[in-house]
Coordinates of C-alpha atoms and ligand atoms in Angstrom, one line a residue:
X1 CA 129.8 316.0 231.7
X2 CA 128.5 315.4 235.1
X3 CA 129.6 317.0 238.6
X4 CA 129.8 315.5 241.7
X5 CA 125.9 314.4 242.4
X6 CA 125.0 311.5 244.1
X7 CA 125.0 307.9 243.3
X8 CA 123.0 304.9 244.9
X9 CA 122.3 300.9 244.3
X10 CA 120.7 298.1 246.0
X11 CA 121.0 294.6 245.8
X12 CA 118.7 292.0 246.5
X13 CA 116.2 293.7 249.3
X14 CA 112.7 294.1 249.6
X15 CA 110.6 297.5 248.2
X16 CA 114.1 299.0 246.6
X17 CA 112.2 301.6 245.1
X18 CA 111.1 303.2 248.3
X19 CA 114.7 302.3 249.9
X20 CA 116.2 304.1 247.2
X21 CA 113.7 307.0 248.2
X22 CA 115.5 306.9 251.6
X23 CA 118.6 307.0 250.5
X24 CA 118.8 309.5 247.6
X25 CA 116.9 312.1 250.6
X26 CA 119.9 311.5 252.6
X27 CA 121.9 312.4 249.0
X28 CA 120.5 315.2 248.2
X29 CA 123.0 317.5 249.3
X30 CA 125.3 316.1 246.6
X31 CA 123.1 317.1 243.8
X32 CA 119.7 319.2 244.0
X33 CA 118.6 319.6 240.0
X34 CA 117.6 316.5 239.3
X35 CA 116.5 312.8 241.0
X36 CA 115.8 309.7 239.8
X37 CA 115.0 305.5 240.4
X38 CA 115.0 302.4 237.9
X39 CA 114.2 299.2 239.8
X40 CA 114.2 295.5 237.8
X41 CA 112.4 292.4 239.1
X42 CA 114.8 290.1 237.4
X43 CA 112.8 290.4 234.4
X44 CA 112.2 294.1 233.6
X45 CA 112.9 297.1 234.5
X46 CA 110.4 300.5 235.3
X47 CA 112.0 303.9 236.0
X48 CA 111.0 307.7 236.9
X49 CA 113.0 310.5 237.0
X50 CA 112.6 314.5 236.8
X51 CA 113.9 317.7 237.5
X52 CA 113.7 319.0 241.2
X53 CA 114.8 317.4 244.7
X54 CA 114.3 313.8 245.5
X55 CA 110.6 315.0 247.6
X56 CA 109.5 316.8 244.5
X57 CA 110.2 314.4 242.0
X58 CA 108.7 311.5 243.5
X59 CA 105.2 311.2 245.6
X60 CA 104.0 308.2 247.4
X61 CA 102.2 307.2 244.0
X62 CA 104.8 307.1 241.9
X63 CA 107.1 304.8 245.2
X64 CA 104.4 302.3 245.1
X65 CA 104.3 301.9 241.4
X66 CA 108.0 301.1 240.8
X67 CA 107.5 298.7 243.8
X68 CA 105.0 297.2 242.4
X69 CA 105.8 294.2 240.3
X70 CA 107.8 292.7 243.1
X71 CA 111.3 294.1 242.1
X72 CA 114.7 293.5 244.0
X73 CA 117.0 295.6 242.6
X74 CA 118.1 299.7 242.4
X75 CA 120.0 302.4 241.5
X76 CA 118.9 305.7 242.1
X77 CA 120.5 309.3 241.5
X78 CA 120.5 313.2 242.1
X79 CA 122.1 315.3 240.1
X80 CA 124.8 318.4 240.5
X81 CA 124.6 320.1 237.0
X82 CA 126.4 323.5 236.0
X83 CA 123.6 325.4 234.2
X84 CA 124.5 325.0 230.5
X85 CA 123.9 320.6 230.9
X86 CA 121.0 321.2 233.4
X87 CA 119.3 319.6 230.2
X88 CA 116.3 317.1 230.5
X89 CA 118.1 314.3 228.5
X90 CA 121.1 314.3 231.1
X91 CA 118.8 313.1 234.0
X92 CA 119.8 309.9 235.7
X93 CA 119.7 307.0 235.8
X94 CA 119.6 306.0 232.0
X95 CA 118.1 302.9 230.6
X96 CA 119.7 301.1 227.7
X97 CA 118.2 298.3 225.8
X98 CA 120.6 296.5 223.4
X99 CA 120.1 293.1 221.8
X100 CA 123.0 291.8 224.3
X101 CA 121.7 293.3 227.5
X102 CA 119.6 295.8 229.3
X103 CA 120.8 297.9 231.6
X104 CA 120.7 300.8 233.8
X105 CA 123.4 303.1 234.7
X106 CA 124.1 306.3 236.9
X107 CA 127.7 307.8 237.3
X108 CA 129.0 311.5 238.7
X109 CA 132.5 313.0 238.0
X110 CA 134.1 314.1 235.1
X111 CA 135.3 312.4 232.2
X112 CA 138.0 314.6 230.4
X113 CA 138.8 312.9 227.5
X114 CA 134.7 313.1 226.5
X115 CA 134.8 315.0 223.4
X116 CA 137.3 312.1 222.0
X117 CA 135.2 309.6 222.6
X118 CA 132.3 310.9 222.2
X119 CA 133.7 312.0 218.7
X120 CA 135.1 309.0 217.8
X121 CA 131.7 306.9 218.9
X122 CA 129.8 309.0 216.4
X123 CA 132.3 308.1 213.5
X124 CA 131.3 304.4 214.6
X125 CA 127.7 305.0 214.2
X126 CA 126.5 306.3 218.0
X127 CA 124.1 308.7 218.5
X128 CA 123.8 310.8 221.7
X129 CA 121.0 312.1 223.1
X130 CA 122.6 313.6 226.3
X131 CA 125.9 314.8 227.0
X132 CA 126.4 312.1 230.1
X133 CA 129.0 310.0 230.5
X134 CA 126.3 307.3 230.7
X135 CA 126.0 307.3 227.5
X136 CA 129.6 307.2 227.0
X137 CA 129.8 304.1 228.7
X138 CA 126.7 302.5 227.2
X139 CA 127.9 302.7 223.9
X140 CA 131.6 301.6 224.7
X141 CA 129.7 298.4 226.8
X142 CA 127.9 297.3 223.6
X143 CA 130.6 297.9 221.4
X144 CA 132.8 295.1 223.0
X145 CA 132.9 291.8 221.7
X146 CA 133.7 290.0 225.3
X147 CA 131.3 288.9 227.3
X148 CA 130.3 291.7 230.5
X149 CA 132.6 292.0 233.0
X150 CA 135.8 292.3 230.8
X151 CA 133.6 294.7 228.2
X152 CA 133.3 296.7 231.4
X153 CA 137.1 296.4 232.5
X154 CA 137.8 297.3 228.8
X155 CA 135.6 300.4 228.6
X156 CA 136.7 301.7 231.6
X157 CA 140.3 301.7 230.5
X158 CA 139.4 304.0 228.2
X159 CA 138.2 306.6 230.1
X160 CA 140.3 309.4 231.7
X161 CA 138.9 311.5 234.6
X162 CA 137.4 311.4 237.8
X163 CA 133.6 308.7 238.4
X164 CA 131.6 306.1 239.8
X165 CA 129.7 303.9 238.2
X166 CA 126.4 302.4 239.6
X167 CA 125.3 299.4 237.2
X168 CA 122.4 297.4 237.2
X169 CA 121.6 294.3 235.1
X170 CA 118.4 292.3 235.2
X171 CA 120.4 290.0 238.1
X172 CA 124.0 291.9 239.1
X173 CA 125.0 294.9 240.3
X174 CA 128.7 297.0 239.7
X175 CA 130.0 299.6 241.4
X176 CA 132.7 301.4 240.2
X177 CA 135.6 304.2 241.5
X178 CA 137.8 305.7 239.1
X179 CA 141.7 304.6 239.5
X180 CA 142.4 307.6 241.4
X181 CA 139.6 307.6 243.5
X182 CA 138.4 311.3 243.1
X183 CA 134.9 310.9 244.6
X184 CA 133.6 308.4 247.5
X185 CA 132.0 305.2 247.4
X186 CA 131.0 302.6 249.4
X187 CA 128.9 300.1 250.3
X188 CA 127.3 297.9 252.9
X189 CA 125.0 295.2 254.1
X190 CA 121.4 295.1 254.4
X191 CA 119.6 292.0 255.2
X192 CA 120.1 289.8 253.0
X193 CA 121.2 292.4 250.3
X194 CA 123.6 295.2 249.5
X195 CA 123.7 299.5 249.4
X196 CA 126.5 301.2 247.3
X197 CA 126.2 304.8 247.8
X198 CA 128.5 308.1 247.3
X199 CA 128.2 308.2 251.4
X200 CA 127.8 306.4 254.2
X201 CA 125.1 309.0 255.1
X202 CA 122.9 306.7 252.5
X203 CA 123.7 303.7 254.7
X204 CA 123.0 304.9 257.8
X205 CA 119.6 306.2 256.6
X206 CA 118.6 302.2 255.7
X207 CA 120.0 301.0 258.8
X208 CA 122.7 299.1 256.4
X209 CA 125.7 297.8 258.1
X210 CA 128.9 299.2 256.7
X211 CA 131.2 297.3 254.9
X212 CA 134.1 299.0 253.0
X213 CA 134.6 302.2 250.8
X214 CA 134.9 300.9 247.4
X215 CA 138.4 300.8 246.2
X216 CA 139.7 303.6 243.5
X217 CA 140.6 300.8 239.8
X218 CA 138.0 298.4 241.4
X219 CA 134.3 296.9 240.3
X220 CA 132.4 295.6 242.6
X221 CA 130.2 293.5 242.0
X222 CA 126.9 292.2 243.5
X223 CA 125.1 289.0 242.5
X224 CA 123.6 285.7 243.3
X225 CA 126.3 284.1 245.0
X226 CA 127.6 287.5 246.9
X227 CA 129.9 290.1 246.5
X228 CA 132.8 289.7 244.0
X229 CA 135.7 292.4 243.7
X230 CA 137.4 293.1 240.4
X231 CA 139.9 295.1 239.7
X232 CA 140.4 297.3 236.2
X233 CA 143.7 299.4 237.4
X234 CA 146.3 298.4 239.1
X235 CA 145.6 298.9 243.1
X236 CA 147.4 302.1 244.6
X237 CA 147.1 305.5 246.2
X238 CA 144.6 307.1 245.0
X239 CA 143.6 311.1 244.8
X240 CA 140.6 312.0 246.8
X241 CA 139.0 315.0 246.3
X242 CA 140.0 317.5 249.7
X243 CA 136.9 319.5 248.5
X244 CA 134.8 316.2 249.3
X245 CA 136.3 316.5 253.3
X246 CA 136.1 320.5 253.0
X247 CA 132.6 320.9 251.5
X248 CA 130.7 318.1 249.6
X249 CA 130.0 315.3 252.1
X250 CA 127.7 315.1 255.0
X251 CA 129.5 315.8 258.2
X252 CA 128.2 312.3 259.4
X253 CA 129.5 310.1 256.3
X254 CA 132.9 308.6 256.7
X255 CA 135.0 309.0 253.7
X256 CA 137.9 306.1 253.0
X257 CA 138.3 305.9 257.0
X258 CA 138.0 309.7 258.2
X259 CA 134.9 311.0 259.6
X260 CA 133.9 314.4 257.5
X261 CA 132.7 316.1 261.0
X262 CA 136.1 315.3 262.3
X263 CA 137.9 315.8 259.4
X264 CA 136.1 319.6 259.5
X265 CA 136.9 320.0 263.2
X266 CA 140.3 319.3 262.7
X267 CA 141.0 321.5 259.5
X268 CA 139.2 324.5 261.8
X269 CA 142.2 323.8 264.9
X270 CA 144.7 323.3 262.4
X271 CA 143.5 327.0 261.2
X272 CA 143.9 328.4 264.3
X273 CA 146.7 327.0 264.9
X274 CA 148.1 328.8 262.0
X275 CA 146.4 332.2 262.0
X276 CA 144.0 332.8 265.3
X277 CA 143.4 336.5 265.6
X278 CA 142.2 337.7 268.8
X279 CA 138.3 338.8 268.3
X280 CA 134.6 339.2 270.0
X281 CA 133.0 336.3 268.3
X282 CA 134.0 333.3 266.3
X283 CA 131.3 332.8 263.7
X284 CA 131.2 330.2 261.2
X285 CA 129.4 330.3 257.9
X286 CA 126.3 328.1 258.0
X287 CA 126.5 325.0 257.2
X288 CA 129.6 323.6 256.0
X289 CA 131.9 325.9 258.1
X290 CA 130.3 325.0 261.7
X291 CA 132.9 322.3 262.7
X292 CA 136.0 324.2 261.0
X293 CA 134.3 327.1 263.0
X294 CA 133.8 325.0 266.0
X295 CA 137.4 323.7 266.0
X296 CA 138.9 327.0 265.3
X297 CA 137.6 328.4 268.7
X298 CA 138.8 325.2 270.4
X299 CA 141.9 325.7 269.6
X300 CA 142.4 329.2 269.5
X301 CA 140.4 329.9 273.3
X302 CA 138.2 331.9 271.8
X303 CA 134.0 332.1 272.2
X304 CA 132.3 330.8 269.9
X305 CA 128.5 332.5 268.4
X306 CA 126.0 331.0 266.2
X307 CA 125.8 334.3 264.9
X308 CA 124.7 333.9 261.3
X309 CA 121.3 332.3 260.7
X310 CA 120.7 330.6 257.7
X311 CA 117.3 330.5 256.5
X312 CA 116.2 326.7 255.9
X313 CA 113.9 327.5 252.8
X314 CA 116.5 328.9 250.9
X315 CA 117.5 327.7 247.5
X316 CA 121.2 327.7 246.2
X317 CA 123.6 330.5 246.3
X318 CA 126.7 328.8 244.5
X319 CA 124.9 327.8 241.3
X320 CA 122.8 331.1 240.4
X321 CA 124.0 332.2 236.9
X322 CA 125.4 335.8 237.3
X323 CA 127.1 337.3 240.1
X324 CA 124.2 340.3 240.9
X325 CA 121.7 336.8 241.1
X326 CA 124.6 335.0 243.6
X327 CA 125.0 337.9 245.8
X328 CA 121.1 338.2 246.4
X329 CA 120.5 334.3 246.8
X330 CA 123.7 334.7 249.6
X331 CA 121.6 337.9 251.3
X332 CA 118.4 335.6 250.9
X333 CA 120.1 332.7 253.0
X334 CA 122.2 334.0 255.5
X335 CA 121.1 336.9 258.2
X336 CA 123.6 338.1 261.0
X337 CA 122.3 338.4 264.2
X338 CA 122.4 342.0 265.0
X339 CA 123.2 342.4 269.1
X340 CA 125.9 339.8 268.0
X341 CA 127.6 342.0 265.9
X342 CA 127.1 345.7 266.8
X343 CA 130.3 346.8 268.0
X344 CA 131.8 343.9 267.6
X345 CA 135.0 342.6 266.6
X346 CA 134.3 339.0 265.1
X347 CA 136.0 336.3 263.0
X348 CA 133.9 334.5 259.9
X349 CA 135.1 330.9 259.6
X350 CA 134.0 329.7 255.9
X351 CA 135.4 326.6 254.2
X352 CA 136.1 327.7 251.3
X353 CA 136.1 330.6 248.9
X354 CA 136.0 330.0 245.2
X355 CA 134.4 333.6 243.4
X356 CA 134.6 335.5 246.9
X357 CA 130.9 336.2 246.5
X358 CA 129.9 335.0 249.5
X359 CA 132.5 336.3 252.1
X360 CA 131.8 339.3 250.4
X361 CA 128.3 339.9 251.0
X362 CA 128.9 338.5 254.4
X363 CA 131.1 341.0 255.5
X364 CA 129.2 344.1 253.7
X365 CA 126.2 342.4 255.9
X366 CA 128.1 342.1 259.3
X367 CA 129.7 345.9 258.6
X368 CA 126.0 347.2 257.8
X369 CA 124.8 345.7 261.5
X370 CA 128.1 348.2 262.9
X371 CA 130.7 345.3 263.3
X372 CA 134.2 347.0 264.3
X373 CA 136.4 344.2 262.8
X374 CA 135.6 341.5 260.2
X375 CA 138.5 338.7 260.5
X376 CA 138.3 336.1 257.9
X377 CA 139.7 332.8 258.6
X378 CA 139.1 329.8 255.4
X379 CA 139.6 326.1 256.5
X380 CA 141.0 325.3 253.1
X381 CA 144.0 327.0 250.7
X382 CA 143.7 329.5 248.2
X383 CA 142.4 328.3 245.0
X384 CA 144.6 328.8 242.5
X385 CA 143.8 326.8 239.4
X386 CA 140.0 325.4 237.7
X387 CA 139.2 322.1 238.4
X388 CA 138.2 319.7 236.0
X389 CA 136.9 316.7 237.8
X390 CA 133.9 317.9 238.8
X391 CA 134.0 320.7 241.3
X392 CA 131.8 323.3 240.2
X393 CA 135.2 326.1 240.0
X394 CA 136.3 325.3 236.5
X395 CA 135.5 328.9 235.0
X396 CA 138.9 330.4 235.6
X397 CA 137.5 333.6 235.2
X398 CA 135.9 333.5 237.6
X399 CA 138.3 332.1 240.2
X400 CA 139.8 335.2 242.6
X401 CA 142.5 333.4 244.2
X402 CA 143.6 332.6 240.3
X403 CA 143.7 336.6 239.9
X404 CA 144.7 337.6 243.4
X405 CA 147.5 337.3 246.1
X406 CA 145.9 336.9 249.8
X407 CA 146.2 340.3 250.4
X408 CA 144.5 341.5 247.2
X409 CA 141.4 339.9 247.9
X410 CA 141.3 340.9 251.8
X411 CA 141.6 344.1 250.0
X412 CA 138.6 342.9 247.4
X413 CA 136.1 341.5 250.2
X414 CA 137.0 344.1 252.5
X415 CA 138.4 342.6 255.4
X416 CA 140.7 343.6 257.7
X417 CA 142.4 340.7 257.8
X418 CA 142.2 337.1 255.8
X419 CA 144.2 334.2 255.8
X420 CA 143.8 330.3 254.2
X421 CA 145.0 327.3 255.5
X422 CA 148.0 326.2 254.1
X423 CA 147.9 322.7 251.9
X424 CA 150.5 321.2 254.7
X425 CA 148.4 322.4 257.2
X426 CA 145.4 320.9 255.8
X427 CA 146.9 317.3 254.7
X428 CA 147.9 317.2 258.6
X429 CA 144.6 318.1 259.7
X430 CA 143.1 315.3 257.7
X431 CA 146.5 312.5 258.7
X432 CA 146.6 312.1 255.1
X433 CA 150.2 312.9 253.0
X434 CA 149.9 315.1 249.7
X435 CA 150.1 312.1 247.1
X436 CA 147.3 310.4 248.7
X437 CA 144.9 313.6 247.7
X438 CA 143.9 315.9 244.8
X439 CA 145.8 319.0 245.3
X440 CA 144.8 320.9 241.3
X441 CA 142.8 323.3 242.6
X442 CA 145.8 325.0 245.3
X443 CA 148.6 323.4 243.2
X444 CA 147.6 323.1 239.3
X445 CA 149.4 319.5 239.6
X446 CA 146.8 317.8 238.3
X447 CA 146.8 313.9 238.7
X448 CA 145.8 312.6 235.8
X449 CA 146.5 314.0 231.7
X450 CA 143.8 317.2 231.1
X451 CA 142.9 316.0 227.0
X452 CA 140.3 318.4 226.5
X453 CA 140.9 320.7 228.8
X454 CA 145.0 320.7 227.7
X455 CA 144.4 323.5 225.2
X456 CA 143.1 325.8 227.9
X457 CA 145.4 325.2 230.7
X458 CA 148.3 326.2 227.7
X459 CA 146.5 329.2 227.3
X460 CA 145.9 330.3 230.5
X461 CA 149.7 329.9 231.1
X462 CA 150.0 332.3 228.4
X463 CA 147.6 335.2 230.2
X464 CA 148.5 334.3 233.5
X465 CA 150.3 337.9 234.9
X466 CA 152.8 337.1 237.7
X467 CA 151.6 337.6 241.7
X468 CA 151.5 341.2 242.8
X469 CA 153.6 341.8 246.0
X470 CA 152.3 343.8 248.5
Ligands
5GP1 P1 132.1 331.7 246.7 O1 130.9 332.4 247.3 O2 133.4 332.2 247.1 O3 132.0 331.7 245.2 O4 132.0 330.2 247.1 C1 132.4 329.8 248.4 C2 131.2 329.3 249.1 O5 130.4 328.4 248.4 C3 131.5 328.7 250.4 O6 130.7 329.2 251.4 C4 131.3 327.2 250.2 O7 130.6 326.6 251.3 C5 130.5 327.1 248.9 N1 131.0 326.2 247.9 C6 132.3 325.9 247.6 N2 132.5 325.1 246.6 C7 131.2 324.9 246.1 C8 130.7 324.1 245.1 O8 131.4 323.4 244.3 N3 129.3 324.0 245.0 C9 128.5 324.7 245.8 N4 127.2 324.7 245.6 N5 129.0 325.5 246.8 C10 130.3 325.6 247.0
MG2 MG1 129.2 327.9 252.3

């Protein structure tokens, strides 16, 4: 299984290997375990990839050597992994040699009926070396009797969950988005050639011209003669990811047609809108809450502070395996600013919460530094049920707002007051209607069938105790 990580291509320009570079460091923030590049010259193909950030992984050096042999083509990756697959067989992207083709692949998402497949692939004779669904998809290309594209179409039917696809041959490239259309991806024009990435961001960075967000049930595909669309599922509305708007993407990428800056901005007025409480300070949590933060104020007249620092060499809070671990990296990253604070009442904009950890050691921090009130204002609903297609919150047990009304996590962060935006609220923010966007994670409706993870959504129904009313 992957998460949501970061997925890149290029078609047909010069150097791709240190384009790729370029792009996958303007990536990064989609997946920070693992980085990697295979390039092909039309003839064959050289590849590096490791554990660590995109700068880490590859110097100059090793650049210059996969550019070497005059190649043309790309696809690139960095990787989101929970820690149990942080494993050094599931780095991307993967190379597969087969007496019909060779190929390289990267994906992200989720793939829910996996452990099917995979099972079933085994009976037929594959062996896996990684748990990725590249290698899912390998051994379902190979098994087809067609010739590539409709192999591809085929394969793809057979999968159930949220992904792209980023696939190079010796000569063509495919890109491909799920039929719901969980995570982005799009792709331009660059000289003569092409750049499919998970974000515009990655476009920008190459000085690519924009061209279209691919479209969720479509390949498309780059070749000789240009750019070719295909489709595998029927076209319709697909399910985008809110957590993509609310946390994932780069406030300067546009995601299918709404700029996630904007899209921020306007979740943080629609919050205020809803719930402004009358403070001191509005203060948003560093980084991904500064526009929700900065549109909150807006809209509710009240100043605005930069008044938590976050320190810029600081490693990952969300990820670290036990909660004593999470609740040091949050003190590690983000400082209050004292004067700001002392005798203050002040409002903490965050985007999200998912285990509370980090609101929590927040507001024990701003009441250490003598804050009078701590309001706490979220730019997203409560989270009520684990998600399975690829953001990071699928440990139920771990999910307060499963466990907790509103008012019994105020009470469990210690604030003295705490509300979420409401789902309307938020679709309105973001001018998009609720069957146009994943809602799972507030709503438990989840948009496509669960397979593997059916037997534990049954048994959570089971344990579930009703709400508490306060
Ligand atoms: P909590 O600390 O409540 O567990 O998580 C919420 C905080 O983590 C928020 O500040 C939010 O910005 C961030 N966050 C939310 N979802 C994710 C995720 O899937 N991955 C990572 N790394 N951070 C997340
Ligand atoms: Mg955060």
């Amino acid at each position: 299984m992957n998460h949501e990580c970061g997925v890149l291509g290029l078609y047909n320009v010069q150097k791709p290997a240190n384009k790729a570079y370029n792009a996958l460091y303007a990536l990064q923030h989609r997946g920070q375990e693992s980085a990697g590049i295979f390039v092909t010259n039309g003839e064959s193909f050289q590849g590096y990839k490791n554990f660590g950030l995109v700068r880490q992984v590859f110097d100059e050096e090793a650049i210059d050597r996969l550019d070497q042999n005059e190649p043309r083509h790309a696809v690139g990756h960095v990787r989101y992994a929970g820690a149990k697959d942080n494993i050094v067989s599931n780095i991307q992207p993967m190379f597969f040699r087969h007496l019909r083709a060779e190929f390289a692949i990267c994906s992200n998402g989720s793939i829910l009926n996996y452990d099917k497949l995979n099972h079933d692939l085994q009976n037929q004779g594959s062996i896996f070396q990684s748990t990725s669904n590249c290698e899912i998809m390998a051994h379902l290309l190979v098994r087809n009797s067609g010739t590539f594209l409709p192999a591809l179409q085929e394969s793809l039917n057979t999968l159930v969950g949220s992904y792209c696809f980023v696939i190079m041959r010796k000569n063509r490239l495919y890109a491909v988005r799920d039929p719901k259309g969980f995570m982005p991806l799009c792709y331009g024009k660059l000289g003569d050639g092409y750049v499919v990435a998970s974000e515009s961001c990655a476009l920008d960075m190459l000085g690519a011209e924009f061209v279209r967000d691919v479209e969720p049930g479509e390949i498309v595909e780059f070749n000789k003669d240009g750019v070719r669309s295909h489709r595998f599922a029927p076209k319709q509305a697909g399910a985008i990811c809110l957590m993509e708007y609310i946390y994932f993407a780069r406030p300067d990428s546009t995601v299918d047609g709404l700029n996630v800056h904007q899209a921020r901005y306007q979740t943080g007025m629609e919050l205020a809108r809803e719930s402004a409480v009358d403070c001191d300070w509005v203060i948003g949590v560093p980084d991904s809450a500064l526009a929700a933060a900065q549109g909150y104020a807006q809209a509710a007249g009240l100043p605005l502070q930069s008044g938590l620092i976050k320190n810029k060499y600081s490693g990952r809070s969300f990820i670290e395996p036990t909660n004593q671990k999470r609740r040091l990296a949050v003190q590690m990253k983000l400082s209050p600013i004292r004067y700001l604070i002392d005798g203050k009442s002040v409002t903490l904009v965050d985007d999200s919460i998912v285990r509370g950890t980090t609101v929590r050691q927040l507001i024990k921090m701003v009441r250490e530094f003598g804050a009078r009130e701590v309001h706490v204002r979220i730019a997203s609903p409560k989270m009520i049920g684990p998600c399975f297609y690829g953001v990071d919150s699928s440990d139920y047990n771990d999910l307060i707002g499963a466990k907790k009304s509103i008012e019994g996590i105020r009470e469990e962060i210690g604030a003295d007051s705490l509300a979420f935006l409401s789902l309307p609220g938020l679709c309105k923010a973001l001018g998009l209607s609720q069957d146009q966007v994943c809602t799972a994670c507030y709503t438990e409706k989840y948009p496509t069938d669960l397979h593997d993870f059916e037997d534990f959504v049954q048994s959570l129904e089971v344990k579930k105790v009703p709400e508490r009313w306060y």
